[in-house]
Coordinates of C-alpha atoms in Angstrom, one line a residue:
X293 CA 17.7 -28.2 13.8
X294 CA 16.8 -31.7 13.4
X295 CA 19.4 -34.4 12.3
X296 CA 18.2 -37.4 10.4
X297 CA 20.7 -40.2 9.7
X298 CA 19.3 -41.7 6.5
X299 CA 21.9 -44.3 6.4
X300 CA 25.5 -44.9 7.4
X301 CA 26.8 -42.3 5.0
X302 CA 24.1 -39.9 4.6
X303 CA 22.7 -37.2 6.9
X304 CA 19.8 -34.8 6.5
X305 CA 19.8 -31.7 8.4
X306 CA 16.4 -30.2 8.7
X307 CA 15.2 -26.7 10.0
X308 CA 11.7 -25.1 10.0
X309 CA 8.2 -26.1 9.1
X310 CA 6.3 -24.4 11.9
X311 CA 2.6 -24.9 12.7
X312 CA 0.3 -22.4 10.9
X313 CA -0.1 -19.2 12.9
X314 CA 3.4 -19.4 14.6
X315 CA 5.5 -18.5 11.5
X316 CA 7.9 -15.6 11.7
X317 CA 8.1 -12.3 9.7
X318 CA 7.4 -12.3 6.0
X319 CA 10.9 -12.2 4.5
X320 CA 12.4 -14.6 2.1
X321 CA 14.2 -16.6 4.8
X322 CA 10.9 -17.5 6.3
X323 CA 8.3 -17.5 3.5
X324 CA 10.6 -19.2 1.0
X325 CA 12.5 -21.6 3.4
X326 CA 11.6 -22.0 7.0
X327 CA 7.8 -22.0 6.7
X328 CA 7.8 -24.8 4.2
X329 CA 10.7 -26.5 5.8
X330 CA 14.2 -26.8 4.6
X331 CA 16.8 -29.6 4.5
X332 CA 20.5 -29.8 3.5
X333 CA 22.4 -33.1 3.2
X334 CA 25.8 -34.4 4.0
X335 CA 27.4 -37.5 2.3
X336 CA 30.4 -38.7 4.4
X337 CA 33.0 -41.3 4.5
X338 CA 35.9 -41.3 7.0
X339 CA 37.1 -37.8 7.5
X340 CA 35.6 -36.5 4.2
X341 CA 32.2 -35.1 3.5
X342 CA 30.1 -33.5 0.5
X343 CA 27.8 -30.8 1.9
X344 CA 24.7 -30.3 -0.4
X345 CA 23.6 -26.6 0.0
X346 CA 24.2 -24.1 3.0
X347 CA 20.8 -23.0 4.1
X348 CA 19.7 -19.2 4.2
X349 CA 22.2 -18.0 6.8
X350 CA 25.7 -18.6 8.0
X351 CA 24.4 -19.4 11.5
X352 CA 22.6 -22.5 10.1
X353 CA 25.5 -23.5 7.8
X354 CA 27.9 -23.2 10.8
X355 CA 25.9 -25.3 12.9
X356 CA 26.0 -28.1 10.3
X357 CA 29.8 -27.8 9.7
X358 CA 30.4 -27.8 13.4
X359 CA 28.3 -30.9 13.7
X360 CA 30.1 -32.7 10.9
X361 CA 33.4 -31.7 12.5
X362 CA 32.4 -33.3 15.7
X363 CA 32.0 -36.5 13.9
X364 CA 35.7 -36.3 12.8
X365 CA 35.0 -34.7 9.3
X366 CA 38.0 -32.7 8.3
X367 CA 37.8 -32.5 4.5
X368 CA 34.8 -30.8 3.1
X369 CA 33.3 -30.2 -0.4
X370 CA 30.3 -28.0 -1.0
X371 CA 27.8 -28.4 -3.8
X372 CA 25.1 -25.9 -4.5
X373 CA 21.9 -27.2 -6.0
X374 CA 21.2 -23.8 -7.7
X375 CA 21.6 -20.2 -7.2
X376 CA 18.4 -19.4 -5.0
X377 CA 19.3 -17.6 -1.9
X378 CA 17.9 -20.2 0.6
X379 CA 20.4 -22.6 -0.6
X380 CA 23.5 -20.4 -0.7
X381 CA 23.1 -18.2 2.2
X382 CA 25.8 -19.9 4.3
X383 CA 28.3 -20.4 1.6
X384 CA 30.8 -18.2 3.2
X385 CA 31.3 -21.0 5.8
X386 CA 32.9 -23.1 3.1
X387 CA 34.9 -20.2 1.6
X388 CA 38.0 -22.3 2.4
X389 CA 37.1 -25.4 0.4
X390 CA 36.0 -26.3 -3.3
X391 CA 32.5 -25.3 -4.0
X392 CA 30.8 -27.1 -7.0
X393 CA 27.7 -25.8 -9.0
X394 CA 26.7 -25.7 -12.5
X395 CA 28.4 -23.0 -14.7
X396 CA 25.1 -21.5 -15.0
X397 CA 24.8 -21.1 -11.1
X398 CA 28.2 -19.3 -11.1
X399 CA 27.3 -16.9 -13.8
X400 CA 24.0 -16.0 -12.3
X401 CA 25.5 -15.5 -8.8
X402 CA 28.2 -13.3 -10.2
X403 CA 25.5 -11.3 -12.1
X404 CA 23.5 -10.9 -9.0
X405 CA 26.2 -10.6 -6.5
X406 CA 25.8 -6.7 -5.9
X407 CA 22.0 -6.9 -5.4
X408 CA 22.1 -10.1 -3.3
X409 CA 24.8 -8.3 -0.9
X410 CA 22.7 -5.2 -0.9
X411 CA 19.5 -7.1 0.2
X412 CA 17.6 -5.9 -3.0
X413 CA 17.5 -9.2 -5.1
X414 CA 14.7 -10.8 -3.0
X415 CA 14.6 -8.1 -0.3
X416 CA 16.2 -8.2 3.1
X417 CA 18.1 -9.8 4.7
X418 CA 21.2 -9.5 2.4
X419 CA 23.7 -12.2 2.1
X420 CA 27.1 -10.5 2.6
X421 CA 29.5 -11.6 1.7
X422 CA 28.1 -13.9 -1.1
X423 CA 30.7 -16.6 -1.7
X424 CA 30.2 -18.0 -5.2
X425 CA 31.2 -21.6 -6.2
X426 CA 34.6 -21.9 -7.8
X427 CA 34.2 -25.2 -9.8
X428 CA 31.5 -25.0 -12.6
X429 CA 30.0 -28.1 -14.3
X430 CA 28.2 -28.3 -17.6
X431 CA 27.7 -32.1 -17.9
X432 CA 27.1 -35.2 -15.6
X433 CA 30.2 -35.6 -13.4
X434 CA 31.3 -38.6 -11.3
X435 CA 32.6 -37.7 -7.8
X436 CA 33.8 -39.8 -4.8
X437 CA 33.5 -39.2 -1.1
X438 CA 35.8 -41.8 0.1
X439 CA 34.6 -45.0 -1.5
X440 CA 31.1 -43.6 -2.1
X441 CA 30.4 -42.8 -5.6
X442 CA 28.3 -39.7 -6.4
X443 CA 27.0 -38.5 -9.6
X444 CA 26.4 -34.8 -10.0
X445 CA 23.8 -34.1 -12.8
X446 CA 22.8 -30.6 -14.2
X447 CA 19.0 -30.4 -14.7
X448 CA 16.8 -27.7 -15.9
X449 CA 13.8 -28.3 -13.5
X450 CA 12.6 -25.4 -11.4
X451 CA 15.6 -23.5 -12.1
X452 CA 17.8 -23.5 -15.4
X453 CA 20.9 -23.9 -13.3
X454 CA 19.8 -27.0 -11.3
X455 CA 22.3 -29.6 -10.0
X456 CA 21.0 -32.8 -8.4
X457 CA 22.9 -35.7 -6.8
X458 CA 22.5 -39.3 -7.8
X459 CA 23.7 -41.9 -5.5
X460 CA 23.9 -45.0 -7.7
X461 CA 24.6 -47.7 -5.0
X462 CA 21.7 -46.4 -3.0
X463 CA 19.4 -45.8 -5.9
X464 CA 18.8 -42.3 -4.2
X465 CA 18.1 -38.8 -5.6
X466 CA 19.0 -35.7 -3.6
X467 CA 16.6 -33.5 -5.6
X468 CA 17.3 -30.0 -4.4
X469 CA 14.3 -27.9 -5.5
X470 CA 13.4 -29.9 -8.6
X471 CA 10.7 -31.8 -6.5
X472 CA 8.8 -30.5 -3.4
X473 CA 6.0 -31.6 -1.1
X474 CA 3.3 -30.0 -1.4
X475 CA 4.2 -28.6 -4.8
X476 CA 7.0 -27.1 -6.9
X477 CA 7.6 -23.4 -6.9
X478 CA 7.3 -22.1 -10.4
X479 CA 10.1 -19.4 -10.6
X480 CA 10.8 -19.6 -14.3
X481 CA 7.2 -20.0 -16.1
X482 CA 8.8 -19.4 -19.3
X483 CA 10.6 -22.6 -19.0
X484 CA 7.8 -24.6 -17.6
X485 CA 7.3 -26.8 -20.7
X486 CA 10.9 -27.7 -20.6
X487 CA 10.8 -28.5 -16.9
X488 CA 7.9 -30.8 -17.6
X489 CA 9.8 -32.8 -20.2
X490 CA 12.7 -32.9 -18.0
X491 CA 10.7 -34.3 -15.1
X492 CA 9.5 -37.0 -17.5
X493 CA 13.2 -38.0 -18.0
X494 CA 13.9 -38.1 -14.3
X495 CA 11.2 -40.9 -14.2
X496 CA 13.6 -43.0 -16.2
X497 CA 16.5 -42.6 -13.8
X498 CA 17.6 -45.6 -11.7
X499 CA 16.1 -44.1 -8.5
X500 CA 14.0 -45.7 -5.6
X501 CA 14.0 -43.0 -3.1
X502 CA 14.0 -39.2 -3.4
X503 CA 15.2 -36.6 -0.8
X504 CA 14.1 -33.1 -1.6
X505 CA 15.3 -30.0 0.1
X506 CA 11.7 -28.9 0.8
X507 CA 9.4 -31.6 2.3
X508 CA 7.8 -33.4 5.1
X509 CA 10.5 -34.1 7.7
X510 CA 8.8 -37.3 8.8
X511 CA 9.0 -38.7 5.2
X512 CA 12.6 -37.6 5.0
X513 CA 13.6 -39.1 8.3
X514 CA 12.2 -42.4 7.1
X515 CA 14.4 -42.4 4.0
X516 CA 12.6 -40.1 1.5
X517 CA 9.8 -40.3 -1.0
X518 CA 9.1 -42.9 -3.6
X519 CA 9.2 -41.8 -7.3
X520 CA 5.4 -41.0 -7.1
X521 CA 6.7 -37.7 -5.9
X522 CA 7.7 -37.1 -9.5
X523 CA 4.2 -38.1 -10.7
X524 CA 2.6 -35.7 -8.2
X525 CA 4.8 -32.8 -9.6
X526 CA 4.0 -33.8 -13.2
X527 CA 0.4 -33.8 -12.5
X528 CA 0.4 -30.5 -10.8
X529 CA 2.4 -28.7 -13.6
X530 CA 0.1 -30.4 -16.2
X531 CA -2.9 -28.9 -14.6
X532 CA -1.6 -25.4 -13.9
X533 CA -0.7 -25.1 -17.6
X534 CA -3.8 -26.8 -19.1
X535 CA -6.1 -24.8 -17.0
X536 CA -4.2 -21.5 -17.6
X537 CA -6.9 -19.9 -19.9
X538 CA -9.8 -20.8 -17.6
X539 CA -11.7 -17.7 -16.7
X540 CA -11.7 -18.5 -12.9
X541 CA -8.0 -19.7 -13.0
X542 CA -6.6 -17.5 -10.4
X543 CA -9.1 -18.6 -7.9
X544 CA -8.1 -22.2 -8.0
X545 CA -7.1 -23.5 -4.5
X546 CA -4.3 -25.8 -3.7
X547 CA -6.6 -28.5 -2.9
X548 CA -8.2 -28.3 -6.3
X549 CA -4.9 -29.1 -8.0
X550 CA -3.4 -31.8 -5.4
X551 CA -6.4 -33.6 -4.3
X552 CA -5.6 -36.7 -6.4
X553 CA -2.0 -36.8 -5.3
X554 CA -2.8 -36.3 -1.7
X555 CA -5.5 -39.1 -1.8
X556 CA -2.9 -41.4 -3.3
X557 CA -0.5 -40.4 -0.4
X558 CA 2.1 -39.1 -2.9
X559 CA 2.2 -35.7 -1.1
X560 CA 0.5 -34.0 1.8
X561 CA -1.0 -30.5 2.3
X562 CA 1.2 -28.1 4.2
X563 CA -0.2 -24.6 4.8
X564 CA 2.8 -22.7 3.6
X565 CA 2.3 -23.9 0.1
X566 CA -1.0 -22.1 -0.4
X567 CA 0.8 -18.9 -0.9
X568 CA 3.2 -20.5 -3.3
X569 CA 0.4 -22.1 -5.2
X570 CA -1.3 -18.7 -5.7
X571 CA 1.9 -17.2 -6.8
X572 CA 2.4 -20.0 -9.3
X573 CA -1.0 -19.3 -10.8
X574 CA -0.2 -15.7 -11.2
X575 CA 3.2 -16.3 -12.9
X576 CA 1.7 -19.0 -15.2
X577 CA -1.1 -16.9 -16.2
X578 CA 0.9 -13.9 -17.0
X579 CA 3.3 -15.9 -19.1
X580 CA 0.7 -17.9 -21.0
X581 CA -1.8 -15.2 -21.4
X582 CA -2.6 -14.7 -25.1
X583 CA -0.4 -17.7 -26.1
X584 CA -1.2 -21.1 -27.3
X585 CA -0.8 -23.4 -24.4
X586 CA 2.1 -25.9 -24.7
X587 CA 1.2 -29.6 -25.2
X588 CA 2.1 -31.5 -22.0
X589 CA 1.8 -35.2 -22.8
X590 CA 1.3 -37.7 -20.1

């Protein structure tokens, strides 16, 4: 576990991103989280903290809580960015406090609770018990951590139940999985056109720096990405949609799709995203086969 103090009230906790060839067994904890690298965040003031996501396991979540308690934090609030297992696996560590998410996240986790606890939703390991958020949001909501103002904003990007955090005074965005380096995971290809439009709207927010849950730890430790991370994501999504009917579509490499963004320094190639990219192509191809491709304007 690495700890990055972004500023005097924001900490990033980062785990994973091993060198190629040293990765662990191919379960969802490793392939979907540790191999690409995963961060969680804590906004703190005085003896209070808002924790954004809980990793894949209770061990990781407890490490974070214990670290914050050693700083004098006594009052916690948890915010889940979305229902995906690598973000809620340690929720039981915060069973004694308010846990905030979108209403959609709560509904999805309740519907999937039995399969998640049985280890059949994404396969093993199971998350048992799965602790579901108890406060659901349907609209932008202002929250305060001491005297730090925090805006919780539902967004349909990457996952229909997404919830990101905007820190207006810092002009920072805690992006969850809405943005990633090297590329986004396309988990809901049926919504990809809406995701693209919402990414364009994200460009209009008053944000200077972006801190994703999956990204380069060196960039995160230096205060995050610029808004060109949004441009890189838009470019990638536009390409995987526009090329979806090409006869050689499924053979397109990660480099074929991100070379421009890499050359501009917007993102970097990380080996674990090659598998994610191939899975993205497969999902988009299956969804758009025989259909008119959606128009994605620049």
